[in-house]
Short mmCIF file of C-alpha atoms and ligand atoms in Angstrom, two decimals:
data_model
loop_
_atom_site.label_atom_id
_atom_site.label_comp_id
_atom_site.label_asym_id
_atom_site.label_seq_id
_atom_site.Cartn_x
_atom_site.Cartn_y
_atom_site.Cartn_z
CA THR A 1 4.02 -79.59 -63.39
CA VAL A 2 0.57 -78.41 -64.37
CA VAL A 3 0.23 -75.14 -66.23
CA THR A 4 -3.00 -73.52 -67.37
CA GLU A 5 -3.14 -70.67 -69.85
CA ASN A 6 -6.13 -68.34 -69.86
CA LEU A 7 -8.64 -71.12 -69.20
CA THR A 8 -12.26 -70.43 -69.81
CA LYS A 9 -15.19 -72.84 -69.45
CA VAL A 10 -18.65 -71.85 -70.57
CA TYR A 11 -21.60 -74.20 -70.03
CA ARG A 12 -24.40 -73.62 -72.48
CA MET A 13 -27.93 -73.96 -71.11
CA GLY A 14 -30.22 -73.35 -74.08
CA LYS A 15 -29.96 -69.60 -74.51
CA VAL A 16 -28.15 -69.05 -71.22
CA ASN A 17 -24.37 -69.25 -70.86
CA VAL A 18 -22.80 -70.04 -67.50
CA GLU A 19 -19.21 -68.84 -67.31
CA ALA A 20 -17.66 -71.22 -64.80
CA LEU A 21 -14.08 -70.07 -65.57
CA ARG A 22 -13.25 -66.71 -67.08
CA GLY A 23 -9.50 -66.75 -67.73
CA VAL A 24 -7.39 -68.72 -65.25
CA ASP A 25 -3.60 -68.79 -65.44
CA LEU A 26 -1.88 -71.11 -62.99
CA ARG A 27 1.45 -72.81 -62.69
CA VAL A 28 1.73 -75.64 -60.18
CA ARG A 29 5.37 -76.56 -59.64
CA LYS A 30 6.63 -80.10 -59.14
CA GLY A 31 6.31 -81.08 -55.52
CA GLU A 32 4.11 -78.14 -54.65
CA LEU A 33 1.27 -78.43 -52.14
CA MET A 34 -1.44 -76.01 -53.17
CA ALA A 35 -4.93 -75.30 -51.86
CA VAL A 36 -7.73 -73.84 -53.98
CA VAL A 37 -10.46 -72.14 -51.99
CA GLY A 38 -13.51 -70.08 -52.84
CA PRO A 39 -17.27 -69.76 -52.50
CA SER A 40 -19.69 -72.41 -53.70
CA GLY A 41 -20.03 -72.10 -57.48
CA SER A 42 -16.78 -70.17 -57.95
CA GLY A 43 -15.34 -72.72 -60.40
CA LYS A 44 -13.12 -74.95 -58.21
CA SER A 45 -14.32 -78.37 -59.45
CA THR A 46 -14.41 -77.07 -63.02
CA LEU A 47 -10.78 -75.95 -62.69
CA LEU A 48 -9.66 -79.24 -61.18
CA ASN A 49 -11.37 -81.25 -63.91
CA LEU A 50 -9.64 -79.18 -66.60
CA MET A 51 -6.24 -79.44 -64.88
CA GLY A 52 -6.66 -83.20 -64.86
CA ALA A 53 -7.75 -83.30 -68.50
CA LEU A 54 -11.11 -84.82 -67.56
CA ASP A 55 -12.92 -82.14 -69.53
CA LYS A 56 -12.00 -79.69 -72.26
CA PRO A 57 -11.81 -75.93 -71.82
CA THR A 58 -13.91 -73.64 -73.99
CA THR A 59 -10.72 -71.69 -74.65
CA GLY A 60 -7.19 -71.78 -73.26
CA ARG A 61 -4.69 -74.59 -72.74
CA VAL A 62 -3.50 -77.09 -70.14
CA PHE A 63 0.05 -78.46 -70.04
CA ILE A 64 0.91 -81.51 -67.93
CA ASP A 65 4.67 -81.97 -67.57
CA GLY A 66 5.12 -79.77 -70.59
CA VAL A 67 2.67 -81.67 -72.79
CA ASP A 68 -0.27 -79.74 -74.27
CA VAL A 69 -3.10 -82.14 -73.40
CA GLY A 70 -5.35 -80.64 -76.09
CA LYS A 71 -3.06 -82.19 -78.69
CA LEU A 72 -3.27 -85.75 -77.39
CA SER A 73 -5.50 -88.49 -78.77
CA ASP A 74 -8.06 -89.98 -76.45
CA PHE A 75 -5.86 -93.01 -76.00
CA GLU A 76 -2.77 -90.96 -75.20
CA LEU A 77 -4.80 -88.85 -72.79
CA ALA A 78 -6.23 -91.86 -70.92
CA ASP A 79 -2.71 -93.30 -70.66
CA LEU A 80 -1.29 -90.03 -69.29
CA ARG A 81 -4.06 -89.74 -66.72
CA ALA A 82 -3.71 -93.37 -65.62
CA ARG A 83 0.03 -93.07 -65.08
CA LYS A 84 0.47 -89.59 -63.72
CA ILE A 85 -2.68 -88.33 -62.04
CA GLY A 86 -4.68 -89.49 -59.05
CA PHE A 87 -8.12 -87.92 -58.50
CA VAL A 88 -10.21 -87.63 -55.43
CA PHE A 89 -13.61 -86.54 -56.78
CA GLN A 90 -15.99 -84.34 -54.78
CA PHE A 91 -18.57 -87.14 -54.73
CA PHE A 92 -16.10 -89.98 -54.89
CA ASN A 93 -17.31 -91.62 -58.16
CA LEU A 94 -16.92 -95.10 -56.66
CA ILE A 95 -18.23 -98.09 -58.60
CA HIS A 96 -21.32 -99.23 -56.77
CA ARG A 97 -21.20 -102.89 -57.72
CA MET A 98 -17.56 -103.28 -56.59
CA ASN A 99 -16.39 -103.68 -53.05
CA ALA A 100 -13.86 -101.28 -51.49
CA LEU A 101 -10.90 -103.47 -52.40
CA ARG A 102 -11.76 -103.67 -56.06
CA ASN A 103 -12.54 -99.96 -56.23
CA VAL A 104 -9.07 -99.15 -54.92
CA ALA A 105 -7.46 -101.71 -57.24
CA LEU A 106 -9.27 -100.57 -60.39
CA PRO A 107 -6.79 -97.89 -61.58
CA MET A 108 -4.04 -100.51 -61.55
CA VAL A 109 -5.91 -102.53 -64.20
CA PHE A 110 -5.14 -99.68 -66.61
CA THR A 111 -1.43 -99.71 -65.83
CA GLY A 112 -0.95 -103.44 -66.35
CA VAL A 113 -0.43 -104.47 -62.74
CA SER A 114 -1.03 -108.18 -62.03
CA ARG A 115 -4.14 -109.15 -60.11
CA ARG A 116 -2.22 -110.44 -57.12
CA GLU A 117 -0.16 -107.29 -56.82
CA ARG A 118 -3.25 -105.12 -57.36
CA GLU A 119 -5.03 -106.70 -54.42
CA GLU A 120 -1.95 -106.53 -52.19
CA ARG A 121 -1.39 -102.84 -52.88
CA ALA A 122 -5.10 -102.07 -52.58
CA MET A 123 -5.23 -103.76 -49.17
CA LYS A 124 -2.22 -101.73 -47.98
CA LEU A 125 -3.83 -98.53 -49.16
CA LEU A 126 -7.07 -99.40 -47.34
CA GLU A 127 -5.02 -100.01 -44.22
CA LEU A 128 -3.36 -96.61 -44.67
CA VAL A 129 -6.79 -94.91 -44.57
CA GLY A 130 -8.00 -97.02 -41.65
CA LEU A 131 -10.38 -99.24 -43.57
CA ARG A 132 -8.69 -102.62 -43.73
CA ASP A 133 -11.64 -104.25 -41.90
CA LYS A 134 -14.14 -102.86 -44.40
CA TRP A 135 -12.51 -104.13 -47.63
CA ARG A 136 -15.48 -106.26 -48.58
CA HIS A 137 -18.08 -103.50 -48.13
CA ARG A 138 -19.62 -101.98 -51.23
CA PRO A 139 -20.05 -98.21 -51.27
CA SER A 140 -23.69 -98.51 -50.12
CA GLU A 141 -22.46 -100.46 -47.13
CA LEU A 142 -20.08 -97.77 -46.00
CA SER A 143 -20.59 -94.49 -44.21
CA GLY A 144 -20.09 -91.21 -46.12
CA GLY A 145 -16.67 -90.59 -44.64
CA GLU A 146 -15.63 -94.23 -45.23
CA GLN A 147 -16.55 -93.90 -48.92
CA GLN A 148 -14.47 -90.75 -49.06
CA ARG A 149 -11.44 -92.52 -47.64
CA VAL A 150 -11.84 -95.32 -50.21
CA ALA A 151 -11.75 -92.56 -52.85
CA VAL A 152 -8.53 -91.19 -51.36
CA ALA A 153 -6.98 -94.68 -51.32
CA ARG A 154 -7.96 -95.20 -54.95
CA ALA A 155 -6.33 -91.91 -55.96
CA LEU A 156 -3.02 -93.27 -54.67
CA ALA A 157 -3.27 -96.64 -56.46
CA ASN A 158 -0.73 -95.92 -59.21
CA ASN A 159 1.50 -93.79 -56.99
CA PRO A 160 0.81 -90.78 -59.19
CA SER A 161 3.14 -87.78 -59.40
CA ILE A 162 0.13 -85.42 -59.36
CA ILE A 163 -2.82 -85.68 -56.97
CA LEU A 164 -5.91 -83.56 -57.57
CA ALA A 165 -8.22 -83.75 -54.56
CA ASP A 166 -11.64 -82.12 -54.62
CA GLU A 167 -12.74 -81.67 -51.00
CA PRO A 168 -11.03 -84.87 -49.76
CA THR A 169 -12.08 -84.30 -46.16
CA GLY A 170 -15.52 -82.72 -46.48
CA ASN A 171 -17.30 -85.73 -45.01
CA LEU A 172 -14.76 -86.48 -42.31
CA ASP A 173 -14.64 -85.50 -38.67
CA THR A 174 -11.69 -83.26 -37.81
CA LYS A 175 -9.51 -86.03 -36.42
CA THR A 176 -10.00 -88.43 -39.34
CA GLY A 177 -9.55 -85.49 -41.73
CA GLU A 178 -6.24 -84.55 -40.13
CA GLU A 179 -5.04 -88.14 -40.48
CA ILE A 180 -5.83 -88.08 -44.19
CA ILE A 181 -4.16 -84.70 -44.66
CA GLY A 182 -1.18 -85.89 -42.64
CA MET A 183 -0.85 -88.79 -45.02
CA LEU A 184 -1.02 -86.52 -48.05
CA LEU A 185 1.65 -84.27 -46.45
CA LYS A 186 3.94 -87.26 -46.04
CA LEU A 187 3.53 -88.09 -49.70
CA ASN A 188 4.28 -84.50 -50.66
CA LYS A 189 7.30 -84.09 -48.39
CA GLY A 190 8.61 -87.62 -48.67
CA MET A 191 8.03 -88.50 -52.28
CA GLY A 192 7.70 -85.10 -53.92
CA GLN A 193 4.19 -85.60 -55.18
CA THR A 194 2.47 -82.51 -56.50
CA ILE A 195 -0.80 -82.04 -54.69
CA VAL A 196 -3.68 -79.65 -55.38
CA ILE A 197 -6.45 -79.68 -52.76
CA VAL A 198 -9.79 -77.95 -53.14
CA THR A 199 -11.06 -77.33 -49.64
CA HIS A 200 -13.37 -75.18 -47.54
CA GLU A 201 -11.63 -76.11 -44.33
CA LYS A 202 -9.07 -73.72 -42.94
CA HIS A 203 -7.21 -76.42 -41.03
CA VAL A 204 -6.56 -78.05 -44.42
CA SER A 205 -5.52 -74.93 -46.38
CA ASP A 206 -3.35 -73.90 -43.42
CA VAL A 207 -0.87 -76.72 -44.08
CA CYS A 208 -0.52 -75.80 -47.76
CA GLU A 209 2.37 -73.65 -48.87
CA ARG A 210 0.30 -71.78 -51.41
CA ILE A 211 -3.39 -70.86 -51.40
CA VAL A 212 -5.22 -69.75 -54.55
CA TYR A 213 -8.49 -67.90 -54.00
CA LEU A 214 -11.11 -68.32 -56.74
CA ARG A 215 -14.13 -66.10 -57.14
CA ASP A 216 -16.62 -66.00 -60.01
CA GLY A 217 -14.37 -68.04 -62.31
CA LEU A 218 -11.20 -65.98 -61.78
CA VAL A 219 -8.16 -66.12 -59.51
CA GLU A 220 -8.89 -63.33 -57.07
CA ARG A 221 -5.58 -63.54 -55.15
CA GLU A 222 -2.90 -65.88 -53.94
CA VAL A 223 -1.08 -66.32 -50.67
CA VAL A 224 2.31 -67.99 -50.56
CA ARG A 225 3.40 -68.92 -47.06
CA LYS A 226 5.99 -70.56 -44.94
CA THR A 227 4.41 -73.59 -43.26
CA THR B 1 -41.05 -84.73 -30.67
CA VAL B 2 -38.85 -87.65 -31.66
CA VAL B 3 -38.07 -90.31 -29.07
CA THR B 4 -35.85 -93.36 -29.56
CA GLU B 5 -35.80 -96.28 -27.14
CA ASN B 6 -32.71 -98.51 -27.01
CA LEU B 7 -32.14 -98.43 -30.76
CA THR B 8 -29.85 -100.98 -32.27
CA LYS B 9 -29.00 -101.46 -35.94
CA VAL B 10 -26.95 -104.42 -37.08
CA TYR B 11 -25.95 -104.77 -40.72
CA ARG B 12 -25.29 -108.37 -41.71
CA MET B 13 -22.43 -108.94 -44.12
CA GLY B 14 -22.39 -112.69 -44.78
CA LYS B 15 -20.89 -114.02 -41.55
CA VAL B 16 -19.86 -110.62 -40.26
CA ASN B 17 -22.16 -108.34 -38.28
CA VAL B 18 -21.61 -104.58 -38.23
CA GLU B 19 -23.17 -102.95 -35.18
CA ALA B 20 -23.90 -99.43 -36.37
CA LEU B 21 -26.04 -98.57 -33.32
CA ARG B 22 -25.75 -100.38 -30.01
CA GLY B 23 -28.53 -98.97 -27.83
CA VAL B 24 -29.40 -95.31 -28.35
CA ASP B 25 -31.95 -93.51 -26.20
CA LEU B 26 -32.79 -89.98 -27.25
CA ARG B 27 -35.59 -87.52 -26.69
CA VAL B 28 -35.75 -84.51 -29.01
CA ARG B 29 -38.20 -81.94 -27.67
CA LYS B 30 -40.51 -79.88 -29.85
CA GLY B 31 -38.68 -76.80 -31.10
CA GLU B 32 -35.28 -78.10 -30.05
CA LEU B 33 -32.16 -77.42 -32.11
CA MET B 34 -29.81 -80.36 -31.65
CA ALA B 35 -26.47 -81.28 -33.19
CA VAL B 36 -25.20 -84.86 -33.48
CA VAL B 37 -21.43 -85.14 -33.84
CA GLY B 38 -18.96 -87.99 -33.89
CA PRO B 39 -16.21 -89.71 -35.83
CA SER B 40 -16.70 -91.12 -39.28
CA GLY B 41 -18.54 -94.44 -38.96
CA SER B 42 -19.92 -93.75 -35.49
CA GLY B 43 -23.56 -94.23 -36.55
CA LYS B 44 -24.81 -90.68 -37.21
CA SER B 45 -26.50 -91.29 -40.59
CA THR B 46 -27.88 -94.62 -39.36
CA LEU B 47 -29.43 -92.83 -36.36
CA LEU B 48 -30.92 -90.06 -38.48
CA ASN B 49 -32.43 -92.54 -40.90
CA LEU B 50 -34.07 -94.46 -38.05
CA MET B 51 -35.36 -91.26 -36.40
CA GLY B 52 -36.98 -90.34 -39.68
CA ALA B 53 -38.45 -93.82 -40.16
CA LEU B 54 -36.54 -94.31 -43.42
CA ASP B 55 -35.19 -97.61 -42.15
CA LYS B 56 -36.13 -100.09 -39.44
CA PRO B 57 -34.09 -100.74 -36.33
CA THR B 58 -32.85 -104.23 -35.53
CA THR B 59 -34.30 -103.73 -32.05
CA GLY B 60 -35.75 -100.77 -30.19
CA ARG B 61 -38.48 -98.25 -31.05
CA VAL B 62 -38.99 -94.81 -32.54
CA PHE B 63 -41.88 -92.51 -31.60
CA ILE B 64 -42.73 -89.46 -33.72
CA ASP B 65 -45.13 -87.12 -31.93
CA GLY B 66 -46.08 -90.00 -29.67
CA VAL B 67 -46.78 -92.45 -32.49
CA ASP B 68 -44.78 -95.73 -32.53
CA VAL B 69 -43.70 -95.74 -36.18
CA GLY B 70 -43.07 -99.50 -36.06
CA LYS B 71 -46.84 -100.00 -35.83
CA LEU B 72 -47.73 -97.98 -38.91
CA SER B 73 -48.52 -99.42 -42.33
CA ASP B 74 -46.27 -98.41 -45.20
CA PHE B 75 -48.95 -96.02 -46.41
CA GLU B 76 -49.40 -94.40 -42.99
CA LEU B 77 -45.64 -94.12 -42.64
CA ALA B 78 -45.18 -92.45 -46.04
CA ASP B 79 -47.99 -90.02 -45.18
CA LEU B 80 -46.43 -89.16 -41.80
CA ARG B 81 -43.02 -88.57 -43.35
CA ALA B 82 -44.45 -86.44 -46.17
CA ARG B 83 -46.35 -84.17 -43.79
CA LYS B 84 -44.06 -83.91 -40.81
CA ILE B 85 -40.44 -84.50 -41.73
CA GLY B 86 -38.01 -82.76 -44.03
CA PHE B 87 -34.72 -84.54 -44.81
CA VAL B 88 -31.45 -83.21 -46.02
CA PHE B 89 -29.53 -86.35 -47.01
CA GLN B 90 -25.74 -86.58 -46.75
CA PHE B 91 -25.48 -87.04 -50.52
CA PHE B 92 -28.59 -85.08 -51.37
CA ASN B 93 -30.57 -87.85 -53.17
CA LEU B 94 -31.69 -85.40 -55.86
CA ILE B 95 -33.51 -86.78 -58.90
CA HIS B 96 -31.07 -86.53 -61.76
CA ARG B 97 -33.56 -86.15 -64.57
CA MET B 98 -35.41 -83.27 -62.87
CA ASN B 99 -34.27 -79.70 -62.76
CA ALA B 100 -33.74 -77.85 -59.45
CA LEU B 101 -37.28 -76.43 -59.43
CA ARG B 102 -38.96 -79.79 -59.85
CA ASN B 103 -36.68 -81.41 -57.29
CA VAL B 104 -37.72 -78.83 -54.70
CA ALA B 105 -41.39 -79.12 -55.69
CA LEU B 106 -41.50 -82.93 -55.60
CA PRO B 107 -42.42 -83.43 -51.89
CA MET B 108 -45.49 -81.22 -52.42
CA VAL B 109 -46.87 -83.71 -54.96
CA PHE B 110 -47.33 -86.13 -52.04
CA THR B 111 -49.23 -83.61 -49.97
CA GLY B 112 -51.73 -82.68 -52.68
CA VAL B 113 -50.48 -79.18 -53.45
CA SER B 114 -51.55 -77.81 -56.85
CA ARG B 115 -48.95 -77.54 -59.58
CA ARG B 116 -49.05 -73.78 -59.70
CA GLU B 117 -48.59 -73.41 -55.98
CA ARG B 118 -45.85 -76.07 -55.98
CA GLU B 119 -43.81 -74.13 -58.49
CA GLU B 120 -44.36 -70.80 -56.74
CA ARG B 121 -43.25 -72.18 -53.37
CA ALA B 122 -40.34 -74.04 -54.92
CA MET B 123 -39.12 -70.86 -56.61
CA LYS B 124 -39.33 -68.96 -53.31
CA LEU B 125 -37.36 -71.68 -51.54
CA LEU B 126 -34.68 -71.60 -54.27
CA GLU B 127 -34.47 -67.86 -53.80
CA LEU B 128 -34.08 -68.39 -50.04
CA VAL B 129 -30.97 -70.54 -50.66
CA GLY B 130 -29.56 -68.17 -53.27
CA LEU B 131 -30.30 -70.29 -56.34
CA ARG B 132 -33.18 -68.54 -58.07
CA ASP B 133 -31.07 -68.10 -61.22
CA LYS B 134 -30.25 -71.79 -61.40
CA TRP B 135 -33.81 -73.21 -61.25
CA ARG B 136 -33.55 -74.86 -64.65
CA HIS B 137 -30.23 -76.63 -63.95
CA ARG B 138 -30.30 -80.35 -63.39
CA PRO B 139 -28.15 -81.72 -60.58
CA SER B 140 -25.31 -82.56 -63.02
CA GLU B 141 -25.33 -78.93 -64.08
CA LEU B 142 -24.83 -77.61 -60.58
CA SER B 143 -21.80 -77.37 -58.36
CA GLY B 144 -21.56 -79.62 -55.29
CA GLY B 145 -22.57 -76.89 -52.89
CA GLU B 146 -25.40 -75.77 -55.19
CA GLN B 147 -26.80 -79.32 -55.20
CA GLN B 148 -26.61 -79.30 -51.44
CA ARG B 149 -28.61 -76.10 -51.23
CA VAL B 150 -31.27 -77.56 -53.54
CA ALA B 151 -31.47 -80.46 -51.07
CA VAL B 152 -31.96 -78.01 -48.20
CA ALA B 153 -34.69 -76.17 -50.12
CA ARG B 154 -36.46 -79.47 -50.86
CA ALA B 155 -36.40 -80.41 -47.17
CA LEU B 156 -38.44 -77.28 -46.45
CA ALA B 157 -41.04 -77.86 -49.19
CA ASN B 158 -43.89 -79.02 -46.95
CA ASN B 159 -42.93 -76.71 -44.09
CA PRO B 160 -42.24 -79.72 -41.90
CA SER B 161 -42.34 -79.57 -38.10
CA ILE B 162 -39.20 -81.76 -37.93
CA ILE B 163 -36.07 -81.25 -40.01
CA LEU B 164 -33.36 -83.96 -40.04
CA ALA B 165 -30.25 -82.63 -41.75
CA ASP B 166 -27.27 -84.91 -42.41
CA GLU B 167 -24.24 -82.67 -42.97
CA PRO B 168 -26.22 -79.86 -44.63
CA THR B 169 -23.17 -77.63 -45.06
CA GLY B 170 -20.36 -80.10 -45.72
CA ASN B 171 -19.87 -78.93 -49.30
CA LEU B 172 -20.30 -75.24 -48.63
CA ASP B 173 -17.77 -72.52 -48.01
CA THR B 174 -18.02 -70.98 -44.56
CA LYS B 175 -20.01 -67.92 -45.62
CA THR B 176 -22.60 -69.85 -47.64
CA GLY B 177 -22.77 -72.42 -44.84
CA GLU B 178 -23.46 -69.72 -42.28
CA GLU B 179 -26.25 -68.34 -44.46
CA ILE B 180 -27.88 -71.76 -44.62
CA ILE B 181 -27.51 -72.29 -40.87
CA GLY B 182 -28.82 -68.77 -40.24
CA MET B 183 -31.90 -69.69 -42.24
CA LEU B 184 -32.41 -72.90 -40.26
CA LEU B 185 -32.02 -70.91 -37.02
CA LYS B 186 -34.75 -68.50 -38.15
CA LEU B 187 -37.05 -71.45 -38.79
CA ASN B 188 -36.28 -72.88 -35.38
CA LYS B 189 -36.67 -69.62 -33.45
CA GLY B 190 -39.45 -68.13 -35.51
CA MET B 191 -41.62 -71.11 -36.33
CA GLY B 192 -40.66 -73.60 -33.64
CA GLN B 193 -39.41 -76.26 -36.02
CA THR B 194 -37.54 -79.12 -34.41
CA ILE B 195 -34.16 -79.46 -36.05
CA VAL B 196 -31.53 -82.20 -35.73
CA ILE B 197 -28.26 -81.48 -37.57
CA VAL B 198 -25.47 -84.00 -38.08
CA THR B 199 -22.31 -82.00 -38.56
CA HIS B 200 -18.54 -82.10 -38.31
CA GLU B 201 -18.23 -78.35 -38.26
CA LYS B 202 -17.83 -76.64 -34.93
CA HIS B 203 -19.26 -73.36 -36.19
CA VAL B 204 -22.48 -75.28 -36.89
CA SER B 205 -22.70 -77.26 -33.63
CA ASP B 206 -21.83 -74.05 -31.73
CA VAL B 207 -25.22 -72.51 -32.56
CA CYS B 208 -27.13 -75.57 -31.35
CA GLU B 209 -28.53 -75.64 -27.84
CA ARG B 210 -27.75 -79.30 -27.34
CA ILE B 211 -24.93 -81.43 -28.75
CA VAL B 212 -25.05 -85.25 -28.68
CA TYR B 213 -21.73 -87.02 -29.13
CA LEU B 214 -21.88 -90.46 -30.80
CA ARG B 215 -19.06 -92.96 -30.74
CA ASP B 216 -19.11 -96.58 -31.90
CA GLY B 217 -22.90 -96.69 -32.06
CA LEU B 218 -23.58 -95.27 -28.60
CA VAL B 219 -24.24 -91.83 -27.11
CA GLU B 220 -20.93 -91.05 -25.46
CA ARG B 221 -22.03 -87.77 -23.84
CA GLU B 222 -24.20 -84.71 -24.25
CA VAL B 223 -23.68 -81.01 -23.76
CA VAL B 224 -26.61 -78.68 -23.14
CA ARG B 225 -25.72 -75.05 -23.52
CA LYS B 226 -26.92 -71.52 -23.50
CA THR B 227 -26.51 -70.10 -27.02
N1 ATP C 1 -25.71 -100.76 -45.52
C1 ATP C 1 -24.71 -101.04 -44.70
N2 ATP C 1 -24.20 -102.28 -44.68
C2 ATP C 1 -23.16 -102.57 -43.84
N3 ATP C 1 -22.57 -101.69 -43.04
C3 ATP C 1 -23.03 -100.43 -43.02
C4 ATP C 1 -24.12 -100.03 -43.85
N4 ATP C 1 -24.35 -98.70 -43.64
C5 ATP C 1 -23.46 -98.30 -42.73
N5 ATP C 1 -22.68 -99.33 -42.36
C6 ATP C 1 -21.63 -99.30 -41.34
O1 ATP C 1 -22.25 -98.86 -40.13
C7 ATP C 1 -21.40 -97.92 -39.45
C8 ATP C 1 -22.13 -96.61 -39.22
O2 ATP C 1 -22.42 -96.02 -40.49
P1 ATP C 1 -23.04 -94.56 -40.56
O3 ATP C 1 -23.28 -94.25 -42.02
O4 ATP C 1 -24.19 -94.43 -39.64
O5 ATP C 1 -21.83 -93.65 -39.98
P2 ATP C 1 -21.66 -92.05 -39.90
O6 ATP C 1 -21.47 -91.72 -38.47
O7 ATP C 1 -22.77 -91.38 -40.62
O8 ATP C 1 -20.29 -91.81 -40.64
P3 ATP C 1 -19.80 -90.58 -41.60
O9 ATP C 1 -19.48 -89.45 -40.69
O10 ATP C 1 -18.59 -91.15 -42.24
O11 ATP C 1 -20.88 -90.28 -42.57
C9 ATP C 1 -20.15 -97.80 -40.29
O12 ATP C 1 -19.16 -98.58 -39.71
C10 ATP C 1 -20.53 -98.31 -41.65
O13 ATP C 1 -19.44 -98.96 -42.27
N1 ATP C 2 -22.47 -79.19 -66.29
C1 ATP C 2 -22.77 -77.93 -65.99
N2 ATP C 2 -23.70 -77.26 -66.70
C2 ATP C 2 -24.03 -76.00 -66.39
N3 ATP C 2 -23.49 -75.29 -65.40
C3 ATP C 2 -22.56 -75.89 -64.64
C4 ATP C 2 -22.15 -77.23 -64.89
N4 ATP C 2 -21.20 -77.56 -63.98
C5 ATP C 2 -21.04 -76.49 -63.20
N5 ATP C 2 -21.84 -75.47 -63.59
C6 ATP C 2 -21.90 -74.12 -63.04
O1 ATP C 2 -20.59 -73.58 -63.12
C7 ATP C 2 -20.24 -72.88 -61.91
C8 ATP C 2 -18.99 -73.46 -61.30
O2 ATP C 2 -19.23 -74.80 -60.90
P1 ATP C 2 -18.14 -75.60 -60.06
O3 ATP C 2 -18.68 -77.01 -59.85
O4 ATP C 2 -16.81 -75.47 -60.71
O5 ATP C 2 -18.12 -74.79 -58.68
P2 ATP C 2 -17.36 -75.11 -57.29
O6 ATP C 2 -16.48 -73.95 -57.02
O7 ATP C 2 -16.73 -76.46 -57.33
O8 ATP C 2 -18.54 -75.10 -56.24
P3 ATP C 2 -18.78 -76.00 -54.87
O9 ATP C 2 -17.88 -75.43 -53.85
O10 ATP C 2 -20.22 -75.76 -54.61
O11 ATP C 2 -18.51 -77.43 -55.20
C9 ATP C 2 -21.46 -72.96 -61.03
O12 ATP C 2 -22.16 -71.76 -61.14
C10 ATP C 2 -22.28 -74.10 -61.57
O13 ATP C 2 -23.66 -73.87 -61.43
MG1 MG C 3 -17.04 -78.26 -56.29
MG1 MG C 4 -22.88 -90.16 -42.30
#
């Protein structure tokens, strides 16, 4: 589970404060498939980064599987993230000097997986996202949507119990996007992974059982649905 | 106008060749509003880059307003691009150490506009895309969709006669995206700018008068419509 208590995030710009989050309370249950939607600048990426303990709130708390992440050392935090959380970043954050295979394999370095097994699992994940033939391409030698799929594959490297995906299909045509979402659905239904997807696309939020609407740094409303 | 004759682009990867474009003939008429759609990896960004003379084809030719760009010197080419073409790149290509205002103003440096006028026009363009209040933010201090809108504003800096936009609304919520497209439509209808938009979103291609479908590096089909 991921629980947030009254999260605020204020960015300071000289004398100007930007309130990206203004008091967000959320509880994401184990195995839940949740979409977060909202206008540009409403705080979605900020929220996802805080939920994944990639940044610190100005005030408020985040609990991951009952653990208050604000109380962990940097080492403990890095270990928790490596083992439990897979991220798909809005702009992928791929390593430019590594090819697709090594990008996907990288998270497994931090969880002590052997090199041979890393490369085997990375190749299977690339096949899962339709990019087996492009394993040797570096990010600059891939299309936008191909880079995005490498990012999705990398998020799955350690078979995390929580997946936080920031616009995982924004650069994909509808058909490729549906294949990626179908794969994430399988993970959710089949293996009980908790998945939070930030998306602007209705065909993506439509398959989620719960949709949280953000606006101006606050949860405006939620819809819980039968899918 | 932009005309391409039998464009091919082959990327060489050691012993492997990737054929991104395999013979594309296109004629974009002055004042036309055209969408280019297709699956991830079908060659859309490659085509746009060649049409804008940002890259060279393997074979084939590109004519911009009747001029064969392959025959221009680097200096002549840079001058033509600066004066005639506005780009919205798929991943924005903003300058990280410059704030939003200076990013938008940058193209005007190359067309000899005074500093004062540059900043005035840049501020008006930021207002047009709803980001007047964020002019001092650097790209890392902006949301994904906000960065994208800065990229759109920059593309308009020199009031170009040709706009090439690679997924200009991919990171925007539907409402913000429609505002951006509405603005591009005004430019097209009101000032006769030629606009080519690569998009995966039907609500964007639906307002274009012509849609070109790419697949595996070739034009698969076209639809010309009454909008
Ligand atoms: N620099 C490069 N080196 C090698 N291959 C490349 C390079 N750039 C692109 N490619 C390959 O060329 C093909 C076309 O790429 P392109 O970026 O034009 O696709 P696209 O239609 O824009 O895709 P997307 O919708 O995912 O952005 C892809 O198969 C891609 O892997
Ligand atoms: N590092 C930063 N410094 C200053 N302001 C920031 C920073 N990061 C984000 N912001 C601001 O905080 C607000 C929320 O940003 P955030 O990236 O969370 O929005 P978002 O909902 O993900 O938007 P989008 O849909 O455009 O990606 C925006 O107004 C943005 O300008
Ligand atoms: Mg975002
Ligand atoms: Mg592309």
